Amino acid sequence: MKLLRIAPFLKIGLCLQTLLVAGCAGSIDESNGQLEHHRPDHKPPTFPAAVEQLAQRHERIVVESHSNEAGALERELHEQMDIVNWLPELAADSALKKQDWEQVQTASKELLNIYQQVDATVHGSPRGEWPAAVSKIPPIVETLTRLVPRSTDQL
Amino acid sequence: MWEAIIWGACLRFAQASLQASPFIFTGLCLAGLFHRLMGQQHTRWLFGSNTVASLFQSWVIGMLLPGCSLGVIPIVKQLRRSGIAVGTIFAFALSSPLFDPLSMLYGLTLSKPMTILAFAFCSLIVVTVSGSIFDWMFPDTEVVVEEPPPTPHGIKRLLAVLVVMARETVGGTAIMIVCGLLGSALLSTLLPPGSLQRTMAHDNPYSPLLMTAIAIPAYATPMTAMGQLGSMFQHGNSIGAAFILLIFGAGMNLGLLLWMIVNYGWKKSLVWMGLMLAVVISFSYGIERPLYPTEIEPADHTHAFDIYCQPFQSNASPAGGYPAEILRRIKLETQPHEWFGVVLLVALVALGLILRSLDRTWVIETWLNRPSEIREQSTRKTWDLVVPGPVLAGVGLVGIIAFSIVGCFAYYPSPVETLEELNLAKTEALSAALNGRSEHALHWIPICEGWNRRLQVGAYLRHGRLDEYHRMKSRVLADHLELLEHMMENQDPPEEIRKQVASTSRAFGRLSMAFREELR
């Protein structure tokens, strides 16, 4: 008898639940059933490619910093920070050993810290002076470049 | 279409039953220990009742004992018999299924162990706040139930525990457990295959609410919930939804709700649920931003919740028919400890049915409770001590906790052993992918993912830590496996699949080297 008394509660619960989940139905069809993780266009495929891009993009950032177009510089900076963030993952997907990987991780943290300072000056109005730490970027990139030969697969 | 839905519900019911069986058995053991050895008075002392301290005590006991939301049903029934207040009972019922040593270890090796610790702390706040308010509103929920006469010490006392366990499997507890399992089956009938893959996004304000609707009827073991949490962190899903999945998905089910309604009535049950919903949902929105991992790139979908949806596509029935496909999947997926749990439960049910049929002519409890002939003190050997029931029950409880800790070492083997298992699974998955056998590959890829996680936990367990380098190596392999999984699902060109197989194989080789040679 007690079980019979709870039947209306279950019905209400199920109706509410159906309403809540109704929005999910069919969502898989939105992309014709194709499921892929989004990979950003600027994500380099390998660690060597990432290091190469870092150097090139840094030069572009320096050039952009002298122009008045803030949008291009901002985009370039944010993409550069993304690449810096991906460095440990890309290095782990290479033949680098633990000690070398830890160097990459340290470099990634340092670079990210510097670029965040640069980003803060770009967003300031008027645009502020770049931090002195920017001068450390080329040696850090140089360190990463020296690791590239060791990252090629020996498997 | 209906055929796929109904058979799908049968598969989900069977899967949930198998996963729950070891936990239900453990729950029955604990209920038997409390009932016949610990006794009402000592059980009340252990858990406390109607105080804030008792809520904390119950939370701690719940965190230590292994269990799931179905396995706690016989225990909460026994706690009620012992005259414990509802707030305290539910503090235990909610915390016991959330974490156990196995799942806690798993959680601590996720990319954000702090999040898991924060979730554990939040669960304490949830049970304390909602339990305190409830006990304040309804201070008279302690019932008085007559205690059975004590069973004489010796083998009879142990038999009495077994009899309690057997009777529970064929009584009201069994009905509640079946209702809890039916919740999972029912949920799958409402959710089309893969329909939750693009839900639970961090930027969707409705993710926690949607998760609430799904998690309450769903059934998840602590390990399943923890695995899903890991997947949610990895995919950058809503942290609030993850918290709700843990509290309601692992901690609650329809059977437990039904038990509450049957024993305490509509009003108290609705108030309790209302309090729980208010506190848990408020928390989920509160922790969304502070605990969200900013370094994660949100993925557009996840397979973590596929197990709550219909397993069969309505437009493609299995070649050998639905029953054969269900049997095949069950044989492939079920782990040895789950089969062991099923065998023990079947034996208990058989014993329960026999005892029930015997009740008309002979009640076993009458014989069990009859005092044995007192043996002369002089004839008793010096080592033949009478151990009090509560001491035995305490030893039993500590034994279960110790067993679950020792079990961690078996479930998470050493990295070398795990790598061997992972290598076997990887070989199956990759060769199937190369030969275009999608179904075989899609079966083995999640197994590889499972061993990859266990590799990290096994290393953490034995070395006390796991550095970023090894975590990253595991993450890279997981990403490659997931990409391959999608390519197989989408039936990508063979050339693309070959390339992905090669890169996955390389990732495994590097992972293997890292864990064999660079683990300190």
XYZ file of C-alpha atoms in Angstrom, chain B residues 3 26 76 87 152 225 262 269 341 423 444 463 495:
13
model
C 12.827 -3.181 -29.086
C 29.583 -5.727 1.760
C 20.534 2.404 6.868
C 20.022 13.288 9.733
C 24.932 -17.290 22.534
C 31.697 8.233 -10.537
C 8.272 4.264 3.088
C 11.168 12.915 2.641
C 29.771 -10.705 -5.758
C 50.545 -3.577 -23.751
C 39.681 -2.432 -26.315
C 56.029 5.870 -4.533
C 45.358 6.018 -44.184
